[in-house]
mmCIF file of C-alpha atoms and ligand atoms in Angstrom:
data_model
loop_
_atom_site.group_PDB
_atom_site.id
_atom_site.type_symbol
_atom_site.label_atom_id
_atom_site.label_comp_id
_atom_site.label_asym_id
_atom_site.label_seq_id
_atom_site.Cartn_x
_atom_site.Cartn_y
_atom_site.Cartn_z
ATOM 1 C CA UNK A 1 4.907 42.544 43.923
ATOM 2 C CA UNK A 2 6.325 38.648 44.015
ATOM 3 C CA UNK A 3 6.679 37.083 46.743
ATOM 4 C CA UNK A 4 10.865 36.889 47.977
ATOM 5 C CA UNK A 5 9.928 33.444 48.618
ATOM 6 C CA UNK A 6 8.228 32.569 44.970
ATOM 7 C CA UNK A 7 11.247 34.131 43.533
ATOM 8 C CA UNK A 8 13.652 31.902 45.580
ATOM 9 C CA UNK A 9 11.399 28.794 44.557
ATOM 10 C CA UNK A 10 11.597 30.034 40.471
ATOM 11 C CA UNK A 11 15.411 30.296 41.126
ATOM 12 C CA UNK A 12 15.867 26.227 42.544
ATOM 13 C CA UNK A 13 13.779 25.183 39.872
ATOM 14 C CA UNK A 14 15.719 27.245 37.545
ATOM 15 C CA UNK A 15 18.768 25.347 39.051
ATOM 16 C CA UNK A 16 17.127 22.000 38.373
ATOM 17 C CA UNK A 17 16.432 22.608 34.810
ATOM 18 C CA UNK A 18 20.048 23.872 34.134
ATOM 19 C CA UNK A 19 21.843 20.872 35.896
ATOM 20 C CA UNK A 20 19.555 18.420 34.302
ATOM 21 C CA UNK A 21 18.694 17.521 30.269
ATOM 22 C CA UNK A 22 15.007 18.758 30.101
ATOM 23 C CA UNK A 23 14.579 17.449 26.315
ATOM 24 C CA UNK A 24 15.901 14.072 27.297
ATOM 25 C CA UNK A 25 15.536 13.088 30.792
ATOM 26 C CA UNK A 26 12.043 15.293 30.999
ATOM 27 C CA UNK A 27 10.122 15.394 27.880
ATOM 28 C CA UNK A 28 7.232 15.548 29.716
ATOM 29 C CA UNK A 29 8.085 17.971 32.200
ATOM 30 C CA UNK A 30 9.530 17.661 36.370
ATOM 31 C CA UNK A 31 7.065 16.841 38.696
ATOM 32 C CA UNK A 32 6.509 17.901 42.646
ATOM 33 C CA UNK A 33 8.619 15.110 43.772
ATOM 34 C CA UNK A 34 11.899 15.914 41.372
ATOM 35 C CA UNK A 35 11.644 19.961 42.538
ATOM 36 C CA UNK A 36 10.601 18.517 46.260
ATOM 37 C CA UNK A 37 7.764 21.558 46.076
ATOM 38 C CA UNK A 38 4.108 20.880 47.563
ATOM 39 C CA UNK A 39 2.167 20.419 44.181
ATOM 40 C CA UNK A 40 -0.537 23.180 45.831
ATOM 41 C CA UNK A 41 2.721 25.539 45.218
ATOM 42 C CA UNK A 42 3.166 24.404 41.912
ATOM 43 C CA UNK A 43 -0.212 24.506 40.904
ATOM 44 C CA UNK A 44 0.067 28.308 42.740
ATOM 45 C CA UNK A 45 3.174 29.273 40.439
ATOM 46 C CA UNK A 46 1.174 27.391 37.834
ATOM 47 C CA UNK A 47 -2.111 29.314 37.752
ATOM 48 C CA UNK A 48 0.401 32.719 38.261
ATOM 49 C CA UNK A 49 2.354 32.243 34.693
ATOM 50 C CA UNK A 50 5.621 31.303 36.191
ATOM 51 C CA UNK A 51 5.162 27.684 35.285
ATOM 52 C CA UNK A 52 3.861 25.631 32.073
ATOM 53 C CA UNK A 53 2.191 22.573 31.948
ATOM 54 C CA UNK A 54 3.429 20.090 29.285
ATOM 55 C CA UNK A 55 1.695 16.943 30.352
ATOM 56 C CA UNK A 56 -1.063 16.367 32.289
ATOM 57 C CA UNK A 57 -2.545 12.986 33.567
ATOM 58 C CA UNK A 58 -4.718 11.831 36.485
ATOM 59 C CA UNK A 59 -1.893 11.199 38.554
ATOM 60 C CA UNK A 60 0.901 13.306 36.889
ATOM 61 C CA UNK A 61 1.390 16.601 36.077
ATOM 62 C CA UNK A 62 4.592 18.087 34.307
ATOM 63 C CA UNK A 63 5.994 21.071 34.515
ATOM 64 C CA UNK A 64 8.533 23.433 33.210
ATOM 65 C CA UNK A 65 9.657 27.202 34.033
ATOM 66 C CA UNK A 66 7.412 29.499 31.186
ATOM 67 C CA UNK A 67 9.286 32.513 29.535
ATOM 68 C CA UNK A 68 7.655 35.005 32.752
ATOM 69 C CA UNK A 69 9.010 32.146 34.859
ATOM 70 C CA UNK A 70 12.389 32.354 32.882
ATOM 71 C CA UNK A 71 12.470 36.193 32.912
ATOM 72 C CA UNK A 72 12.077 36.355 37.292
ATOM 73 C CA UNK A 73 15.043 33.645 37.043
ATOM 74 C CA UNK A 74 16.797 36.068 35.373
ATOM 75 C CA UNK A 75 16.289 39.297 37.595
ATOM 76 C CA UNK A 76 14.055 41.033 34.990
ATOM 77 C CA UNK A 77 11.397 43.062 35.781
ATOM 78 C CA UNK A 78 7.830 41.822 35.476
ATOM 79 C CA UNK A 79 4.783 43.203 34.228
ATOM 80 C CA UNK A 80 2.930 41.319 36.837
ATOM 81 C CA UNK A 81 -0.247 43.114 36.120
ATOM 82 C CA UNK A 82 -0.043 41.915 32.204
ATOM 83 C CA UNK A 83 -0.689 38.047 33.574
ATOM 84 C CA UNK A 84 -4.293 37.325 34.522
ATOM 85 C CA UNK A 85 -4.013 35.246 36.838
ATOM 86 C CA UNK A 86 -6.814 32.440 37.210
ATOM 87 C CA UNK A 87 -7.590 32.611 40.767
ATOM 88 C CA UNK A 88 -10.300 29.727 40.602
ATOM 89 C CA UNK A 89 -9.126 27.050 42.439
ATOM 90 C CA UNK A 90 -9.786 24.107 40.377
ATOM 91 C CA UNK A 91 -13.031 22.369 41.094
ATOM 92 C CA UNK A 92 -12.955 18.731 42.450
ATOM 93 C CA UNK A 93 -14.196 16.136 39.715
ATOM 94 C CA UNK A 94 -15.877 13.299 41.180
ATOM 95 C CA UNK A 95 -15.446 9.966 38.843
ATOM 96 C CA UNK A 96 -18.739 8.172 38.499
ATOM 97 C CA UNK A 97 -17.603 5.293 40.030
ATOM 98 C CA UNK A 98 -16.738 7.054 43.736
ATOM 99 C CA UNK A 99 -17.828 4.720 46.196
ATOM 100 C CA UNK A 100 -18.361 1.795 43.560
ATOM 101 C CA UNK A 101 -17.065 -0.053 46.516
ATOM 102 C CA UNK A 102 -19.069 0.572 48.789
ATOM 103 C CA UNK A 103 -22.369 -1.786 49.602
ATOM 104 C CA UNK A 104 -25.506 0.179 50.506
ATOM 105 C CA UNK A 105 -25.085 3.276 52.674
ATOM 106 C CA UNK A 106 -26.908 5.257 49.434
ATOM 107 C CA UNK A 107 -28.029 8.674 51.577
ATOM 108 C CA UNK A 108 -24.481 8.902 52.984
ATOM 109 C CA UNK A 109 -23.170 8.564 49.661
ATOM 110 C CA UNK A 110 -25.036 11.060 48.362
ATOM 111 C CA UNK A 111 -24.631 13.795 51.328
ATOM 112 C CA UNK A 112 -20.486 13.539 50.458
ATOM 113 C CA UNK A 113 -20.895 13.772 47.173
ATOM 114 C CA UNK A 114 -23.246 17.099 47.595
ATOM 115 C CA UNK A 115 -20.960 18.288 50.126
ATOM 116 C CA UNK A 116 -17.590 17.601 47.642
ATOM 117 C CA UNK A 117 -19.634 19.625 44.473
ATOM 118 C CA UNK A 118 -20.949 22.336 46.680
ATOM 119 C CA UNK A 119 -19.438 26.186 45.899
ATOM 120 C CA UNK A 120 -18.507 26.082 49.722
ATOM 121 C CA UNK A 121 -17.397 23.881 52.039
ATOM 122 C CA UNK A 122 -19.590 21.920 54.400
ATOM 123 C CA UNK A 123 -17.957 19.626 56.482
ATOM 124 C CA UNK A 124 -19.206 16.194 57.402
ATOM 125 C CA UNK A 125 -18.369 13.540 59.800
ATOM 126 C CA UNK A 126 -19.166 10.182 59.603
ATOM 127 C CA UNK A 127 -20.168 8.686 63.186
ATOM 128 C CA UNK A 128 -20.859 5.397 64.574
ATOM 129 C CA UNK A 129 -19.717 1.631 65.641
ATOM 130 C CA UNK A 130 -17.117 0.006 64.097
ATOM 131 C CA UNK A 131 -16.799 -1.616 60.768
ATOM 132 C CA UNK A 132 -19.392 0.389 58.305
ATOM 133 C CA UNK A 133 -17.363 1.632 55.994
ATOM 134 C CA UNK A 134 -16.435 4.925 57.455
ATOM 135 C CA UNK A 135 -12.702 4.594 56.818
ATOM 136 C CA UNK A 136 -13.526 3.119 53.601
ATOM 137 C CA UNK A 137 -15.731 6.291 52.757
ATOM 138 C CA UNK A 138 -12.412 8.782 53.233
ATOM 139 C CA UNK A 139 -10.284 6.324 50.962
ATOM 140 C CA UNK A 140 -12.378 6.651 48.311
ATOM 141 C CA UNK A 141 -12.804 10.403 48.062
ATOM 142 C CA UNK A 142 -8.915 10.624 49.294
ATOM 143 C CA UNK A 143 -7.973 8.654 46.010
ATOM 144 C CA UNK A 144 -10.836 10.552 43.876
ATOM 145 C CA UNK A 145 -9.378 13.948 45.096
ATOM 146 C CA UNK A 146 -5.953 12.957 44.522
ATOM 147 C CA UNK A 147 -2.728 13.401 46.663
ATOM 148 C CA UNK A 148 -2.171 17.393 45.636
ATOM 149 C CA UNK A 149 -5.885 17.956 46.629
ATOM 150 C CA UNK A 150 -6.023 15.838 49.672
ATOM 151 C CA UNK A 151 -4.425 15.335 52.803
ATOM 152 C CA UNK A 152 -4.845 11.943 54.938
ATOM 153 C CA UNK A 153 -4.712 12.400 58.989
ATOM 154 C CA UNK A 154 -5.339 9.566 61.656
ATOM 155 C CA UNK A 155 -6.542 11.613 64.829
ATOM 156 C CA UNK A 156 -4.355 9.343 67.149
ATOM 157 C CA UNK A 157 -1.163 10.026 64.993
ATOM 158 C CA UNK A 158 -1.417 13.561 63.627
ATOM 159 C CA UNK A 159 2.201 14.283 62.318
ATOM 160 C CA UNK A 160 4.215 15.973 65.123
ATOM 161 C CA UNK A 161 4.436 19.159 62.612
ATOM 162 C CA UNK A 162 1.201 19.645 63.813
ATOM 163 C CA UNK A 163 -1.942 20.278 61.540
ATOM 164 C CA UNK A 164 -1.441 23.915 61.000
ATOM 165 C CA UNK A 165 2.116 23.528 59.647
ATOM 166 C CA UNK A 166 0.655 20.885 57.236
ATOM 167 C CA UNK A 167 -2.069 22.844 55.895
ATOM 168 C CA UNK A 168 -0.128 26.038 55.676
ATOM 169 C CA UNK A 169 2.703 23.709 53.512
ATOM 170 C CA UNK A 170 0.152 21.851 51.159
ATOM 171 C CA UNK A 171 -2.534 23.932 50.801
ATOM 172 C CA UNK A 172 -5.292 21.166 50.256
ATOM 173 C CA UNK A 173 -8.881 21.567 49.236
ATOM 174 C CA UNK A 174 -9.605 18.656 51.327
ATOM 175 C CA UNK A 175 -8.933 17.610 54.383
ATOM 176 C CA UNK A 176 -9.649 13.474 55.929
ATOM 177 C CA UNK A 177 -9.621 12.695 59.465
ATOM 178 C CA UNK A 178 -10.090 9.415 60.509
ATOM 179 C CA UNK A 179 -10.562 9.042 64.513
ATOM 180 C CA UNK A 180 -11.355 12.268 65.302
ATOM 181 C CA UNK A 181 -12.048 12.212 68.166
ATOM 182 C CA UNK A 182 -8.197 11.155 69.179
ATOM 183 C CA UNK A 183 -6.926 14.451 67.923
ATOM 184 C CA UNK A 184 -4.557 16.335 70.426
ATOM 185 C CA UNK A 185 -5.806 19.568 71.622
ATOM 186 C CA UNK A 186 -3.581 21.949 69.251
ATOM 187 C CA UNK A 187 -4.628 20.137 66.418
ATOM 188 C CA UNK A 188 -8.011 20.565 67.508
ATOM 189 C CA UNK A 189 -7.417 23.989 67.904
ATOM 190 C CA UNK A 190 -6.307 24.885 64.707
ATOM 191 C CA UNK A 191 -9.238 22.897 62.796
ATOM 192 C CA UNK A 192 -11.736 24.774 64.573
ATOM 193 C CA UNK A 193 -10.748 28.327 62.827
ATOM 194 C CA UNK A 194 -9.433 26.257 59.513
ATOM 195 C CA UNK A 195 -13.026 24.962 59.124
ATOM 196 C CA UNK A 196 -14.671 28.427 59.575
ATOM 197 C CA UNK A 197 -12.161 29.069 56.482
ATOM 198 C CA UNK A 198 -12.134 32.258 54.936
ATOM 199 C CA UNK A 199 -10.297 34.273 57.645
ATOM 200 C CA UNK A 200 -6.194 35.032 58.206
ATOM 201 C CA UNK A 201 -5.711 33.312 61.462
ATOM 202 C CA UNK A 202 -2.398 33.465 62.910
ATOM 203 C CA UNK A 203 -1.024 30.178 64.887
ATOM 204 C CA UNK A 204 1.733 31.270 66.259
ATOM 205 C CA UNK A 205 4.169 34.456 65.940
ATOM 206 C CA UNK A 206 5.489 34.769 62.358
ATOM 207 C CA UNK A 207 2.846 32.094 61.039
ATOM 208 C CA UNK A 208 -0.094 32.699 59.118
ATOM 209 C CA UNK A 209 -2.228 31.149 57.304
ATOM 210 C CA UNK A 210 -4.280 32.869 54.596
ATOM 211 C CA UNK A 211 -7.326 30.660 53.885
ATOM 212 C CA UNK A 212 -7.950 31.752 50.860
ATOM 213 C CA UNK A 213 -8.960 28.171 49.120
ATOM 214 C CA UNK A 214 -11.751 27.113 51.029
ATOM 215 C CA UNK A 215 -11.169 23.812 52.943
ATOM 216 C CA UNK A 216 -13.302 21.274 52.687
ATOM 217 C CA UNK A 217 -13.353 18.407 56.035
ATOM 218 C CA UNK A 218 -14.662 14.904 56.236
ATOM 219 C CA UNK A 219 -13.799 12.999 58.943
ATOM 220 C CA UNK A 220 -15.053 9.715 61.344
ATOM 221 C CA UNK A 221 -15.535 8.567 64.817
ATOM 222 C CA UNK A 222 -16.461 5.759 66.423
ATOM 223 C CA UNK A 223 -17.772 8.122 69.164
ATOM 224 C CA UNK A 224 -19.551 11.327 68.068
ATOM 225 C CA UNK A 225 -20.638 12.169 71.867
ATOM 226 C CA UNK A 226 -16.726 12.927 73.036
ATOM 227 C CA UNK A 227 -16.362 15.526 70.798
ATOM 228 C CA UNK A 228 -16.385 18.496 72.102
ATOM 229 C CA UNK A 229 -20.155 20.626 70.725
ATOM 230 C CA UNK A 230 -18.294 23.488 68.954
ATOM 231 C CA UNK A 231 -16.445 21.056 67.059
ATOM 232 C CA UNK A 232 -19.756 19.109 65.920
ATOM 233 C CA UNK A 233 -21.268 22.059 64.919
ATOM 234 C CA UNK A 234 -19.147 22.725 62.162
ATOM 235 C CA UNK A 235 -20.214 19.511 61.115
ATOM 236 C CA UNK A 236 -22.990 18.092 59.196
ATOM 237 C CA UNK A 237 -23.050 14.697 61.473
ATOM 238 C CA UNK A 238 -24.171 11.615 60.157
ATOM 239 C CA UNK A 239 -24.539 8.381 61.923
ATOM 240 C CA UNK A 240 -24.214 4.813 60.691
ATOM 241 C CA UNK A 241 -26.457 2.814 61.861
ATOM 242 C CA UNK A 242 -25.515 -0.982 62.430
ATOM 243 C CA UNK A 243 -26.326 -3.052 59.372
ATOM 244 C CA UNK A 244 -29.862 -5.038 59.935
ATOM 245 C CA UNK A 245 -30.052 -8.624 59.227
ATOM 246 C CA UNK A 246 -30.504 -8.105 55.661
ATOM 247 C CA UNK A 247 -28.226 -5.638 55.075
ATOM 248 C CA UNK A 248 -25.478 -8.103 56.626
ATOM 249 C CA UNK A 249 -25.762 -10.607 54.373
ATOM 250 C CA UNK A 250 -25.496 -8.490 51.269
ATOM 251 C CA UNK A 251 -22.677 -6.454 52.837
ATOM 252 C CA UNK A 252 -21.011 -9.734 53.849
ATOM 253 C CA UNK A 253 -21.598 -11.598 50.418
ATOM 254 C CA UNK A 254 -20.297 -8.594 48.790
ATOM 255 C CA UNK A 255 -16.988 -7.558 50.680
ATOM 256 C CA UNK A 256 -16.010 -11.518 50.858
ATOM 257 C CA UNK A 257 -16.545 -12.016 46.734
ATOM 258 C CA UNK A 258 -15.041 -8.550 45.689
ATOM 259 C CA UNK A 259 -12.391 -8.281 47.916
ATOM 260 C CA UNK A 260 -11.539 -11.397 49.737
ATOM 261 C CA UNK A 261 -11.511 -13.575 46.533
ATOM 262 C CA UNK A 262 -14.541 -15.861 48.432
ATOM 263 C CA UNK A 263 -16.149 -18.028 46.162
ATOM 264 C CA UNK A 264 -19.861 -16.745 46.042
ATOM 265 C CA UNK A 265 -20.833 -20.150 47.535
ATOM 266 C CA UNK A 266 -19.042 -19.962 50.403
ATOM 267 C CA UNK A 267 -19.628 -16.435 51.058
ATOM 268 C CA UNK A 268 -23.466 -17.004 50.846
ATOM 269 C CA UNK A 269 -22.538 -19.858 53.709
ATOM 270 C CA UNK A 270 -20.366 -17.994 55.963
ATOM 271 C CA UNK A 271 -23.164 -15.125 55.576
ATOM 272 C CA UNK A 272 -25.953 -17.889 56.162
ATOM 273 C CA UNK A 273 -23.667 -18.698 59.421
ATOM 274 C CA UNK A 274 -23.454 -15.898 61.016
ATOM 275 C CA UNK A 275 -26.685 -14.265 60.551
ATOM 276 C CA UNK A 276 -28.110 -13.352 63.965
ATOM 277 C CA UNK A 277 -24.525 -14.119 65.722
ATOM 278 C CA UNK A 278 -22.713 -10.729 64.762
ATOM 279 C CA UNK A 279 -22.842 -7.812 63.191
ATOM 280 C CA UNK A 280 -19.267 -6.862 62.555
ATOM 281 C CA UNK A 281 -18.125 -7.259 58.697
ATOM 282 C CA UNK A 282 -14.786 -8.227 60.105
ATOM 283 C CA UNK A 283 -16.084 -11.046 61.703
ATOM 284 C CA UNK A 284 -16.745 -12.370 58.438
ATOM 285 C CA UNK A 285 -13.610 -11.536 56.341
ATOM 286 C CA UNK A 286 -11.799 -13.299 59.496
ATOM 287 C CA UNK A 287 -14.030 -16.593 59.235
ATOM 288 C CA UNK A 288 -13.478 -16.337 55.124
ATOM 289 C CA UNK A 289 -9.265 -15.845 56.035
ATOM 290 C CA UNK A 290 -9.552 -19.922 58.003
ATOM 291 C CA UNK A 291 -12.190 -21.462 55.867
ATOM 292 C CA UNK A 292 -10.080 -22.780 53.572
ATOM 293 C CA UNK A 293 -7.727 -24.674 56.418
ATOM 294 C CA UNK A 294 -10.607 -25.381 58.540
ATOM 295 C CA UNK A 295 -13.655 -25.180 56.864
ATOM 296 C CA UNK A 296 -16.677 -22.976 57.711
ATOM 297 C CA UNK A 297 -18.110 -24.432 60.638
ATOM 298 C CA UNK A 298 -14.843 -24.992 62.806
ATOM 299 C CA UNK A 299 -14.193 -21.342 61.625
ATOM 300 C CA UNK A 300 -16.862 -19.954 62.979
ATOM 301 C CA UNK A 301 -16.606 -21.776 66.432
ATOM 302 C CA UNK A 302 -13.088 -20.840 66.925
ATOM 303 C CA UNK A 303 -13.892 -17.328 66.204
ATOM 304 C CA UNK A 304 -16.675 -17.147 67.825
ATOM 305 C CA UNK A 305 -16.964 -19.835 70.222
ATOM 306 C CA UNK A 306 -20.522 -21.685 71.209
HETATM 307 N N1 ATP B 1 -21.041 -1.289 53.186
HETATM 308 C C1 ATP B 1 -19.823 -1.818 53.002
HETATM 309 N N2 ATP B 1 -19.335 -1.960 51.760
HETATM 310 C C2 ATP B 1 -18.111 -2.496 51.565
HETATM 311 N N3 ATP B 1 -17.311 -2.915 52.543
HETATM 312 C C3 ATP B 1 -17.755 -2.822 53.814
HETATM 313 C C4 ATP B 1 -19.021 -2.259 54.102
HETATM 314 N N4 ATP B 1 -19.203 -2.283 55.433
HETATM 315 C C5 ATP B 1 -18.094 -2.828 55.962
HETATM 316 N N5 ATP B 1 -17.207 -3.146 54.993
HETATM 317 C C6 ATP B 1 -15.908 -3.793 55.195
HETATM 318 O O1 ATP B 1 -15.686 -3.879 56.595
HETATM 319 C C7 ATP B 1 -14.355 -3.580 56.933
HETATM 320 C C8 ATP B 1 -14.314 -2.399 57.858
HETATM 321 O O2 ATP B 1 -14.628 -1.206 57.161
HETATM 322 P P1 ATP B 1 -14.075 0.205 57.649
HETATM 323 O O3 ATP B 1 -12.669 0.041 58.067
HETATM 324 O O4 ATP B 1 -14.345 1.217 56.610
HETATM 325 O O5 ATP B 1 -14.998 0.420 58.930
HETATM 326 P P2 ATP B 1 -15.082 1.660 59.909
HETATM 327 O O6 ATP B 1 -16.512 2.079 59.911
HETATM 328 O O7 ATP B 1 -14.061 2.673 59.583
HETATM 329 O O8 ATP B 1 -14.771 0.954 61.306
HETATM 330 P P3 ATP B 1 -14.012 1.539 62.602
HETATM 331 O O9 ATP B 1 -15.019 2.420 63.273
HETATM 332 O O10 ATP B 1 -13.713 0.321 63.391
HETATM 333 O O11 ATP B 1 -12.806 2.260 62.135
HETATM 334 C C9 ATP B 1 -13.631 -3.328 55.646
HETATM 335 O O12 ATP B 1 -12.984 -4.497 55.261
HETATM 336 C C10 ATP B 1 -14.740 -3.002 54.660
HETATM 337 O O13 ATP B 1 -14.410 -3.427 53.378
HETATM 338 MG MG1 MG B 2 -12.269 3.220 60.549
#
């Protein structure tokens, strides 16, 4: 049996394809944001037989109502059994160059991307002080995952739908939370069954949530020891460690060339600077930001004082 509400979302669409020219305006199909449907539902309708793909990109994918689609418009009956339907969810493909931006860090890098190609989820969190890369980590496999597959939370300004709601909408395979450990308690809540996955957990009356595609989480903190210990276990935890000496001056020389446009000259000097006087990379991207007005040197003491 369909779903009443699948065949109320076949009907809109149905109504969007009749008040618009398909062969003209969409040639290569509608997407999510021209239906206003969660691309997880599409892709759900998709993998069902209601819907055909006619293009398909990296970032796009158009659709249009197949001939089962058509026939459930029309009030037909359907041979449901007939369609095979390809339950699968669609594996995550990780681009070669994941993480290309990242200096260093190579066991970390290697734990996410086992953790991304596993069968099943296993969750990891990405602890320690400020300014290595953790946010940067959850960027990258956010934009590798792409926005159908992956939802972006901030733990101090989860959406006032509340995490459940989300999930339940969007259906992601992947979930990023940066500053965990400023999550409000409901939101906590629910990610505590969502990452045991698997079950029907109910969230409140009338609401469930049928975890059916395994959720994968990866999330940071700059302070692992808050959280509360049935929360970290359902994380593999791994902590950054501060960057050495060494490791600061490549970091530094490589963040100010690549993405602060630094010449490599002056980036080796403002490395050379402040080797032994801080650790933060921001530190550095701030003295690179006044160089140029002030020069190095003055940089660096007003920054940093004497
Ligand atoms: N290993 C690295 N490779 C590339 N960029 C880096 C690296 N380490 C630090 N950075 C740079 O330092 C800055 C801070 O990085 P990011 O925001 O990811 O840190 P964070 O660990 O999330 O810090 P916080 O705990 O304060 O949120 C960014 O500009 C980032 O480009
Ligand atoms: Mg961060």
């Amino acid at each position: 049996m369909m779903k009443e509400s699948d065949i109320q979302l076949l009907n809109e669409i149905a109504r969007f394809e009749d008040s618009h020219d398909m062969v003209k305006e969409y040639k290569i199909g509608w997407g999510w944001r021209h239906v206003r449907i969660w691309p997880a539902t599409l892709s759900r309708l998709f993998k069902d037989g209601y819907l055909e793909t006619v293009f398909q990109s990296n970032s796009f994918t158009g659709y249009r109502l197949s001939d089962l689609g058509k026939k459930v418009v029309a009030g037909e009956k359907v041979d449901v059994t007939g369609v095979s339907p390809q339950l699968e969810p669609q594996k995550i493909t990780l681009p070669d160059d994941l993480f290309e931006d990242i200096i260093g860090h190579d066991e970390v890098k290697e734990l996410l991307r086992a953790s991304l190609m596993a069968e099943k989820p296993v969750h990891v969190l990405l602890g320690g002080p400020p300014a290595l890369a953790k946010t940067l980590f959850l960027w990258d496999i956010e934009r590798a995952c792409g926005e159908e597959k992956a939802i972006w939370l901030v733990g101090s300004a989860t959406s006032k739908a509340g995490l459940w709601d989300l999930v339940a909408q969007r259906e992601p395979q992947v979930l990023m939370i940066d500053e965990l450990d400023k999550m409000n308690a409901a939101d906590m809540a629910a990610l505590l069954s969502m990452m045991e996955g698997g079950r029907l957990v109910r969230a409140k009356v009338g609401r469930e949530l049928n975890l059916s595609q395994a959720l994968w989480v990866l999330a940071a903190t700059n302070r692992v020891d808050v959280l509360a210990p049935e929360l970290r276990s359902r994380f593999a935890i791994r902590r950054l460690n501060p960057y050495s000496r060494a490791e600061y001056l490549t970091v530094v020389k490589g963040v100010l060339v690549r993405r602060e446009d630094t010449s490599p000259e002056l980036a080796e000097e403002i490395a050379q600077r402040l080797d032994g006087r801080t650790q933060d990379v921001r530190e550095a991207i701030r003295v690179a930001r006044l160089a140029p007005q002030v020069g190095v040197e003055k940089a660096v003491h007003l920054l940093l004082g004497d």
